[in-house]
CSV table of C-alpha atoms in Angstrom, one decimal:
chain,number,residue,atom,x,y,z
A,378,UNK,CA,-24.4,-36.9,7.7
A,379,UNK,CA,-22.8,-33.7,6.3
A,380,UNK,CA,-25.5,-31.5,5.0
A,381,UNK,CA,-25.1,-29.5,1.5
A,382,UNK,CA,-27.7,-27.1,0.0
A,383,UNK,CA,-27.2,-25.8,-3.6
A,384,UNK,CA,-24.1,-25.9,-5.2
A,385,UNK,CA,-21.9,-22.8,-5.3
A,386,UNK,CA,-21.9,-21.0,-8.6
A,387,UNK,CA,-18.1,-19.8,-8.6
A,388,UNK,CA,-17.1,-23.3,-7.3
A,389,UNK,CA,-16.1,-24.7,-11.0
A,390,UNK,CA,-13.8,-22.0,-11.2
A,391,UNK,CA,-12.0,-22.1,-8.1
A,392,UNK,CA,-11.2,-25.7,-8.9
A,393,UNK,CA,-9.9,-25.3,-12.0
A,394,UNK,CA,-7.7,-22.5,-10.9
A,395,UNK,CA,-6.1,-25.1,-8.5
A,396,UNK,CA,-5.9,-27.9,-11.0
A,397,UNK,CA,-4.1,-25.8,-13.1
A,398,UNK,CA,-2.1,-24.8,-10.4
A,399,UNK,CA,-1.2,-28.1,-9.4
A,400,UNK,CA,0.3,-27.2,-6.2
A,401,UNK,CA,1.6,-29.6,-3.5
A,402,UNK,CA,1.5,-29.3,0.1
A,403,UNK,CA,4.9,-30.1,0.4
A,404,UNK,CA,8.0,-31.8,-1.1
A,405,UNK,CA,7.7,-34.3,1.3
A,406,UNK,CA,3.8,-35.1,1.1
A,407,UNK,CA,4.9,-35.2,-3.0
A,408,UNK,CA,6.9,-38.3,-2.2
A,409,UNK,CA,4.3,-39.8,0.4
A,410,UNK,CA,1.4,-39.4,-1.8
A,411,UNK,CA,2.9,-39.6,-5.8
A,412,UNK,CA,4.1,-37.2,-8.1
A,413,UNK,CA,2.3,-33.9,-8.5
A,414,UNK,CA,0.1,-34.1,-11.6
A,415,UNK,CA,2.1,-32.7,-14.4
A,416,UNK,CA,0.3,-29.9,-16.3
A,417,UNK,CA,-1.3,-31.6,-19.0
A,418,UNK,CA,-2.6,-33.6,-16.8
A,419,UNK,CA,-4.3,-31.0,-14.2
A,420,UNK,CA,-6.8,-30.1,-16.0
A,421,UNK,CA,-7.9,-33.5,-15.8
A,422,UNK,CA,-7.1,-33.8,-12.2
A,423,UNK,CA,-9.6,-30.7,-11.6
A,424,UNK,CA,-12.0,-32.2,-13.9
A,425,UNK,CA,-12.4,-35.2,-11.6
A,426,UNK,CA,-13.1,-33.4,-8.6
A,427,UNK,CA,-16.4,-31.7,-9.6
A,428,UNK,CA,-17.3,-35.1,-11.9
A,429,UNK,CA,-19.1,-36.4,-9.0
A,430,UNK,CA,-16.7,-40.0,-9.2
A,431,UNK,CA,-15.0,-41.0,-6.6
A,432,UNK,CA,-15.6,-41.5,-2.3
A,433,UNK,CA,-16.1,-37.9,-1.0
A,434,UNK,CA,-12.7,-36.6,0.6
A,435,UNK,CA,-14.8,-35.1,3.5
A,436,UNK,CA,-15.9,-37.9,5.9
A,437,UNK,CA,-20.1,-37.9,6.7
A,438,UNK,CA,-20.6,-35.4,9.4
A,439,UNK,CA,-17.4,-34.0,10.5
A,440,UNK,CA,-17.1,-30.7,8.4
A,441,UNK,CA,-16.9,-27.9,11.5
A,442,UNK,CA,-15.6,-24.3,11.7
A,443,UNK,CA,-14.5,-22.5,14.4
A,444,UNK,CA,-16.8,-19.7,15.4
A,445,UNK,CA,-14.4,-17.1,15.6
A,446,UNK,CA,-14.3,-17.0,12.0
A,447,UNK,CA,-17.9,-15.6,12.4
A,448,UNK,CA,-17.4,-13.3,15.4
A,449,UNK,CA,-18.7,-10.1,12.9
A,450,UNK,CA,-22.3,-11.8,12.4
A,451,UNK,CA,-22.3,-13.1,16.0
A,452,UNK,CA,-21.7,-10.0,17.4
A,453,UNK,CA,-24.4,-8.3,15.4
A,454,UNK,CA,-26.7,-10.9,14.6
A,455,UNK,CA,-26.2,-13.0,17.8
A,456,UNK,CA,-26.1,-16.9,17.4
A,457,UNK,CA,-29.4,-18.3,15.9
A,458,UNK,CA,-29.2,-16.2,12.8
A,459,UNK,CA,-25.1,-17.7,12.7
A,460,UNK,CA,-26.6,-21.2,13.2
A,461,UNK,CA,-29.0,-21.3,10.4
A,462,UNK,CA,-26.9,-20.1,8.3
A,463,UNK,CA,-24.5,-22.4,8.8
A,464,UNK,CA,-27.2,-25.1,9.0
A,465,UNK,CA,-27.6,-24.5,5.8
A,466,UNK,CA,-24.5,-24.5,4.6
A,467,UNK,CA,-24.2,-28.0,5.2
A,468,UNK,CA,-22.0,-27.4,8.7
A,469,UNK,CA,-22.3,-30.4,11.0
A,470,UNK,CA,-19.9,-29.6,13.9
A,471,UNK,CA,-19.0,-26.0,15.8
A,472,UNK,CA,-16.0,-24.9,17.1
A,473,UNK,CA,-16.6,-22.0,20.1
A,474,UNK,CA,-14.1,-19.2,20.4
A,475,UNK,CA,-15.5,-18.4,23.8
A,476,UNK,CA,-19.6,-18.5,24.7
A,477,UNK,CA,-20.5,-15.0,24.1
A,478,UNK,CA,-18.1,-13.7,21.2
A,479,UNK,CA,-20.1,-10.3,22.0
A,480,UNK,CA,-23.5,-11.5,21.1
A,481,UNK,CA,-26.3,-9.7,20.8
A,482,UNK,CA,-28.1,-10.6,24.0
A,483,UNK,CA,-27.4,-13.2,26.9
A,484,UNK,CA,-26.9,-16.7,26.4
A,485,UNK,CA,-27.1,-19.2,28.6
A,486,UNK,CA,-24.8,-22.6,28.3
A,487,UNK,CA,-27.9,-24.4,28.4
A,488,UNK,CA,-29.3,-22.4,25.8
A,489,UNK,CA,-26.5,-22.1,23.8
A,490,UNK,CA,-25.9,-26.5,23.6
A,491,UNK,CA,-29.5,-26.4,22.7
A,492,UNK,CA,-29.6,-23.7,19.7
A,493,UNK,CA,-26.9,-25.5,18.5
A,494,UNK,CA,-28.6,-28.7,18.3
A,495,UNK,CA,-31.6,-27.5,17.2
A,496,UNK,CA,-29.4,-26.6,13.9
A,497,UNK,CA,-27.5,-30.2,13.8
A,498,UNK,CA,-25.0,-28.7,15.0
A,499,UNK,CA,-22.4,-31.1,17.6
A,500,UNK,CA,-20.4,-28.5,19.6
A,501,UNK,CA,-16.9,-30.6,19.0
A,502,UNK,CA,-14.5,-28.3,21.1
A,503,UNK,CA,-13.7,-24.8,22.4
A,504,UNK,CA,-10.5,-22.7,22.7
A,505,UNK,CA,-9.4,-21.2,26.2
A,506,UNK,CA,-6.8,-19.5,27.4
A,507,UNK,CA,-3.5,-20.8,28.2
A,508,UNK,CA,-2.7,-18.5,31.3
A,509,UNK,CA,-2.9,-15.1,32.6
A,510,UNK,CA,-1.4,-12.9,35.1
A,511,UNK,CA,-4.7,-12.2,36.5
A,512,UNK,CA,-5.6,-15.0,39.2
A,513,UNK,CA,-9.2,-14.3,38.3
A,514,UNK,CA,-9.3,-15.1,34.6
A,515,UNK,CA,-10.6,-17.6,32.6
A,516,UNK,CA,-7.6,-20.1,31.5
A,517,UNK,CA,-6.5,-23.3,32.7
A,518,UNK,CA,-3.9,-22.5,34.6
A,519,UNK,CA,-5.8,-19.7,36.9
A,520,UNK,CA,-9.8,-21.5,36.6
A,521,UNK,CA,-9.2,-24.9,35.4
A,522,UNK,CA,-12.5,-26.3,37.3
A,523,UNK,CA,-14.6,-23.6,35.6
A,524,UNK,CA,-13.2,-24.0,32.4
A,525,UNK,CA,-14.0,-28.2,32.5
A,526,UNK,CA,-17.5,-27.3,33.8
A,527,UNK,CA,-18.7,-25.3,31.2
A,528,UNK,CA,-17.1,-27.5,28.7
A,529,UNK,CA,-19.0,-30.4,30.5
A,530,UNK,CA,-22.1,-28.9,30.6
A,531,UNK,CA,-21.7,-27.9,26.9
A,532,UNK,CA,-21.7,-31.3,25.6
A,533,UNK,CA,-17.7,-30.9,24.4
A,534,UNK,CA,-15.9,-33.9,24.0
A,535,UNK,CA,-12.5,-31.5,23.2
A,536,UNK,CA,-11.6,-28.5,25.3
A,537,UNK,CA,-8.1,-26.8,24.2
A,538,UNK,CA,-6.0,-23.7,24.3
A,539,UNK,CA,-5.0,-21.7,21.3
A,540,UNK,CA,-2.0,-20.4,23.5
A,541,UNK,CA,1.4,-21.5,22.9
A,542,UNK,CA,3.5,-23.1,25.3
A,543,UNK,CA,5.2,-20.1,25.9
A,544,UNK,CA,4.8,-19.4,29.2
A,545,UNK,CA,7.9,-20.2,30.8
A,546,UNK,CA,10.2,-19.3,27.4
A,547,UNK,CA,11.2,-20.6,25.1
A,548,UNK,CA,14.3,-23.2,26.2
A,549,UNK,CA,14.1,-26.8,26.1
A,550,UNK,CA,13.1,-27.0,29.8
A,551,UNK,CA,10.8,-24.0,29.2
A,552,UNK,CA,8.3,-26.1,27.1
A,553,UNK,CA,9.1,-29.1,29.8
A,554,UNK,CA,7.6,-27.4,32.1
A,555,UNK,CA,4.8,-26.2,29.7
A,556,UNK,CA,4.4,-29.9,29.0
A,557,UNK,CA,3.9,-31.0,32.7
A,558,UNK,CA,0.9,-28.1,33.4
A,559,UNK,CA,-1.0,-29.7,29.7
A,560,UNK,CA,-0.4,-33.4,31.1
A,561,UNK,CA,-2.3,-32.3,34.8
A,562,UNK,CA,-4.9,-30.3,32.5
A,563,UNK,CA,-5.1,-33.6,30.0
A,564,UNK,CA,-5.6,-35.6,33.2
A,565,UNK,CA,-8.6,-33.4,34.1
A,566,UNK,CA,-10.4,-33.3,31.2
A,567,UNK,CA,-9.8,-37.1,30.9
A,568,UNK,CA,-11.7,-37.6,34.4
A,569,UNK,CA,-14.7,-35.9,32.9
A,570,UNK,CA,-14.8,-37.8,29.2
A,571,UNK,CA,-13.2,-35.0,27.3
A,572,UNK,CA,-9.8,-34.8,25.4
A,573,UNK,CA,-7.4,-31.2,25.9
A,574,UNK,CA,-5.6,-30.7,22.8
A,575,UNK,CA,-3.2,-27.8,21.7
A,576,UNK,CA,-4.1,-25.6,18.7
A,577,UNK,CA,-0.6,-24.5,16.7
A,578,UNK,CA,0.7,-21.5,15.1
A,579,UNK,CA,4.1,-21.0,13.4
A,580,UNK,CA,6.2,-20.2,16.2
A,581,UNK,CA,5.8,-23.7,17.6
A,582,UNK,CA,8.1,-24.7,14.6
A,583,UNK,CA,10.9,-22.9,15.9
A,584,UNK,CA,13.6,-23.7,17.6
A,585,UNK,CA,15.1,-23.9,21.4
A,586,UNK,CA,16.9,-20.7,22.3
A,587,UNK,CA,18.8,-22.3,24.3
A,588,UNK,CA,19.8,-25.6,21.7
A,589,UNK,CA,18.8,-24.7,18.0
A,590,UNK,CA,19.0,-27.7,16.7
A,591,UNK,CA,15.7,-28.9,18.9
A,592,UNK,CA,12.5,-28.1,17.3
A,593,UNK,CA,9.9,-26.6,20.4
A,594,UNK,CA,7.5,-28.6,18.6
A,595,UNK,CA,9.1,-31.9,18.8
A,596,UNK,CA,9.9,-31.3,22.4
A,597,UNK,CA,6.0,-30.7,22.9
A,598,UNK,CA,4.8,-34.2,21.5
A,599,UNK,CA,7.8,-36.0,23.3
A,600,UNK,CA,7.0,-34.0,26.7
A,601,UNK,CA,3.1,-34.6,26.8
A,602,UNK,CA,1.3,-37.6,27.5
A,603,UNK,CA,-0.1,-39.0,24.3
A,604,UNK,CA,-3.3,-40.6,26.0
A,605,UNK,CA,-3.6,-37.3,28.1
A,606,UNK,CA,-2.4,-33.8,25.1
A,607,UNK,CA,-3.7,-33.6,21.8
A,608,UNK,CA,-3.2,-31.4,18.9
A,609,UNK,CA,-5.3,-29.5,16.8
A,610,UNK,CA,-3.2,-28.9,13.9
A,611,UNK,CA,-4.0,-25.6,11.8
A,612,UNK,CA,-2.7,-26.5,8.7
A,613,UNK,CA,-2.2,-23.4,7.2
A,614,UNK,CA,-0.1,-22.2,10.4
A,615,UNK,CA,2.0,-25.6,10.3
A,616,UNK,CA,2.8,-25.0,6.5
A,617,UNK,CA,3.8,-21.4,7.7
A,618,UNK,CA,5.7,-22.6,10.1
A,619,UNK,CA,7.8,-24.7,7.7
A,620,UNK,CA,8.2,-22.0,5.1
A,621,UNK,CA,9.7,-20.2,8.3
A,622,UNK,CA,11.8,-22.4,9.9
A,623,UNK,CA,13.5,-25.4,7.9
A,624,UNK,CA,16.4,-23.3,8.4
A,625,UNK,CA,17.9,-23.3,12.1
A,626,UNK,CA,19.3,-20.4,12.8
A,627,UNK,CA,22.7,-21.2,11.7
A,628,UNK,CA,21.3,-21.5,8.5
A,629,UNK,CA,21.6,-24.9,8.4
A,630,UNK,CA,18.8,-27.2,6.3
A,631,UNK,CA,16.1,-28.1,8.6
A,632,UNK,CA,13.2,-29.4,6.6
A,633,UNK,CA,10.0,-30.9,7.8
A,634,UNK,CA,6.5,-31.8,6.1
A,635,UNK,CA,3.8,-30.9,8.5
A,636,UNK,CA,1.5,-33.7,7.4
A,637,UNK,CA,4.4,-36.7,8.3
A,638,UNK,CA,3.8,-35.3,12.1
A,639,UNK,CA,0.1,-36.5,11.7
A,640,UNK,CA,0.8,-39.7,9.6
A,641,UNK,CA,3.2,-40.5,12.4
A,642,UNK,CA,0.9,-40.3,15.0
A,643,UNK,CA,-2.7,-39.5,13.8
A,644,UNK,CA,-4.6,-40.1,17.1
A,645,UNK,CA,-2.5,-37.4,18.6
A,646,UNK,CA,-4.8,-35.3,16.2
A,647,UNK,CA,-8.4,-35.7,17.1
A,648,UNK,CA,-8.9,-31.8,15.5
A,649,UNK,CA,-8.0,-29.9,12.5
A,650,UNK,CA,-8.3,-26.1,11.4
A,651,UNK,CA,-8.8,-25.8,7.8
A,652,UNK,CA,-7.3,-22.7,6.7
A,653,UNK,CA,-6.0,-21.6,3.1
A,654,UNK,CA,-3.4,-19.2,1.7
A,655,UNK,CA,-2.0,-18.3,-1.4
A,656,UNK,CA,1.9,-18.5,-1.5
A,657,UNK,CA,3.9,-15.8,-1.2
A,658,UNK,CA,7.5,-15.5,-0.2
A,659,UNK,CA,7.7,-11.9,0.6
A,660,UNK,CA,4.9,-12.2,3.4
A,661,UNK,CA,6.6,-12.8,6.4
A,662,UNK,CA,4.5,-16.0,6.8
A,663,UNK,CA,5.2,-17.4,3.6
A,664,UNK,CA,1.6,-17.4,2.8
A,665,UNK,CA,-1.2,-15.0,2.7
A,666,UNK,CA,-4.8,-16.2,4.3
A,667,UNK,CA,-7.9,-17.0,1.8
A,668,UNK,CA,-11.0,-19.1,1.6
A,669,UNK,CA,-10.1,-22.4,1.8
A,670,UNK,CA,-10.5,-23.3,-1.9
A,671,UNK,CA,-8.8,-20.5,-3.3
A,672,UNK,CA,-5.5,-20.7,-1.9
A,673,UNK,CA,-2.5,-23.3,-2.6
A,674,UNK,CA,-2.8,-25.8,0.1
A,675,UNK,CA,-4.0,-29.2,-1.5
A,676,UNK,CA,-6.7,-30.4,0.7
A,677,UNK,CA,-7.3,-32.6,-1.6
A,678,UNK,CA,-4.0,-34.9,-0.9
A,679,UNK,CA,-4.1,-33.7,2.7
A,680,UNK,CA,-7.4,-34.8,4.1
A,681,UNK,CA,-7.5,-38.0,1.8
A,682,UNK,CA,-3.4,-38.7,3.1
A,683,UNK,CA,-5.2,-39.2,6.6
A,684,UNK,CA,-8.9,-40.6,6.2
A,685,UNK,CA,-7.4,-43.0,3.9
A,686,UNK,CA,-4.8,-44.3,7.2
A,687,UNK,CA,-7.0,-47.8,8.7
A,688,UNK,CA,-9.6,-47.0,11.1
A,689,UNK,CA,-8.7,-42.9,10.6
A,690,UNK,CA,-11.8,-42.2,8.5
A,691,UNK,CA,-14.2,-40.6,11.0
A,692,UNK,CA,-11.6,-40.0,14.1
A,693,UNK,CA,-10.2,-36.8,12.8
A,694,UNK,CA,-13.0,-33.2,12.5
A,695,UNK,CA,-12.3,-30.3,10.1
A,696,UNK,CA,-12.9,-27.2,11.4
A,697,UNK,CA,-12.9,-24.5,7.9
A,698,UNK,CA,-11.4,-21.2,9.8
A,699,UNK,CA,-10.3,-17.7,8.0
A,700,UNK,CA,-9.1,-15.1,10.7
A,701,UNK,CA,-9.9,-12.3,8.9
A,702,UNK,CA,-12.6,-13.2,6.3
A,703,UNK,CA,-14.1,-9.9,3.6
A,704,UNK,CA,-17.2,-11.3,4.5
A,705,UNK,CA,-17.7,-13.9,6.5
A,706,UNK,CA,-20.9,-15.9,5.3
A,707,UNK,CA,-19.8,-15.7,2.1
A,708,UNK,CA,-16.2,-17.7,3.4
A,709,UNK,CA,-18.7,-19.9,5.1
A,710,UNK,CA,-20.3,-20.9,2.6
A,711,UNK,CA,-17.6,-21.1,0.0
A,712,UNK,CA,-15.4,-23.1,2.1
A,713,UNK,CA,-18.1,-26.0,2.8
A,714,UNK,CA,-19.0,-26.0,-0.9
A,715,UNK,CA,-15.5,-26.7,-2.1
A,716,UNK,CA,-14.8,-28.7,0.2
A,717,UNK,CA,-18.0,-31.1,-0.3
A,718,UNK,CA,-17.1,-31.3,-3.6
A,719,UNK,CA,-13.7,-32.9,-3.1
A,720,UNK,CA,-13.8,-36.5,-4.3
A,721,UNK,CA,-11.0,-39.2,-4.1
A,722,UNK,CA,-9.2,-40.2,-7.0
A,723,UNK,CA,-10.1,-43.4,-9.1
């Protein structure tokens, strides 16, 4: 069961600043999930969330974050101080970004499964390189049997890369080839009871060099094995992504709503960075990062769009990440508050 402490004092506000805002996560999750409230009516909508009515959004036990969000404290503080914290924060799942992250002191793997559990906290997955030039470093491509062994002996049911498939270019037969070295990695990880999945940025919504009107994304999901490649979708990167590119490069309309790609095929999408930003159309990305909470992604609409699919409630974990947080407790504990207090609508 998720775990929640006391409420967060500046919670009330953050939601009513994003009732009043009203803000979809897209013009096509508008028409998938109804009409955006009109104003008069998001007050009420805000109202509803912190009312206490309704099936929490958040499914029992699968609230995570991905450690690297925390790589300040663990460096200084090492990973039993991050742990509690986090503990009692109402965490249930971790998300490594590597098994040291600088910390103060050795860890071992052993010791490191344990701390964690002694927090009720399930390791869920870990991010690894894609590939190096160095023959000795740790990625799948150069150390895959290392890699799956300390993911084994970690308890991880996920292992993935936060690379893009990049490595060969950026051509249709580019990410082909991409796709044939995550099926044999899938395949691997299969053997051993664990699930390789693919976390995104934007520039997997672009488009072949070498055809425009192919999205590199679309190529990946057709080109992987869907029982052997996942996808950890960061949803703020996806919703980047399509403030970048539903143009092609022509300039011709090329629209897409990220959340159709997981209501299309939602056990492609065991894993799922939570990440919020305020809109902006002069940043380059279309968006600049926040605490999730306080920026204009409804998470709301998104995480109810896919718990609510049948049998989808507790297959999908939410891992809350910020890449570069003010203070990274504080995003922590922010993030799991508002999040708790997300309820379904009557």
């Amino acid at each position: 069961m998720s775990r929640m402490s006391q409420p967060d004092p500046e919670l009330t506000h953050r939601l009513t600043r994003r009732g009043m805002l009203g803000v979809a996560a897209g013009a096509t999750a508008t028409v998938l999930l109804g009409a955006a409230a009109v104003p008069a009516a998001a007050a009420t909508e805000a109202a509803d969330r912190t009312s206490g009515h309704g099936r929490p959004v958040l499914p029992p036990g699968r609230l995570g974050i991905q450690l690297y969000s925390l790589r300040d404290k663990v460096s200084t503080l090492g990973f039993a101080p991050v742990f509690a914290e986090l503990e009692k924060y109402g965490y249930d799942e971790v998300e490594f970004a590597g098994y040291t992250q600088g910390s103060a002191g050795p860890i071992t793997l052993a010791q490191l499964k344990r701390l964690a559990r002694n927090h009720g906290l399930n390791p869920i997955g870990s991010h690894v390189g894609y590939y190096s030039d160095d023959p000795n470093a740790y990625t799948f491509a150069q150390n895959l049997t290392k890699v799956l062994d300390d993911a084994q002996a970690l308890g991880l049911k996920h292992i993935g890369t936060a690379s893009g498939p990049f490595r060969y270019g950026s051509t249709v037969d580019a990410w082909k080839r991409a796709a044939e070295e995550f099926n044999t990695y899938g395949a691997a990880a299969k053997a051993r009871g664990m699930k390789f999945y693919q976390h995104n940025h934007s520039e997997e919504f672009s488009f072949a060099t070498d055809n425009p009107k192919v999205r590199l994304y679309d190529v990946l999901l057709k080109e992987t094995d869907p029982d052997l490649v996942f996808l950890e979708m960061d949803i703020f990167w996806a919703y980047s992504g399509q403030f970048r590119f539903s143009k092609r490069p022509d300039g011709t309309p090329a629209p897409f709503e990220p959340l159709n790609y997981v209501l299309r095929q939602p056990h492609r999408y065991p894993l799922f960075h939570v990440k919020d930003g305020v809109s902006d159309p002069a940043d380059t990305y279309g968006y600049r990062m926040t605490d999730v909470g306080d920026g204009d992604i409804d998470y709301q609409k998104f995480i109810s769009a896919v718990t609510r699919l049948r049998g989808e409630r507790l297959a999908h974990h939410w891992q809350a990440e910020h890449d570069q947080p003010t203070d990274s407790f504080s995003f922590a504990r922010r993030s799991s508050a508002y999040l708790h207090s997300l309820r379904e609508k009557c």
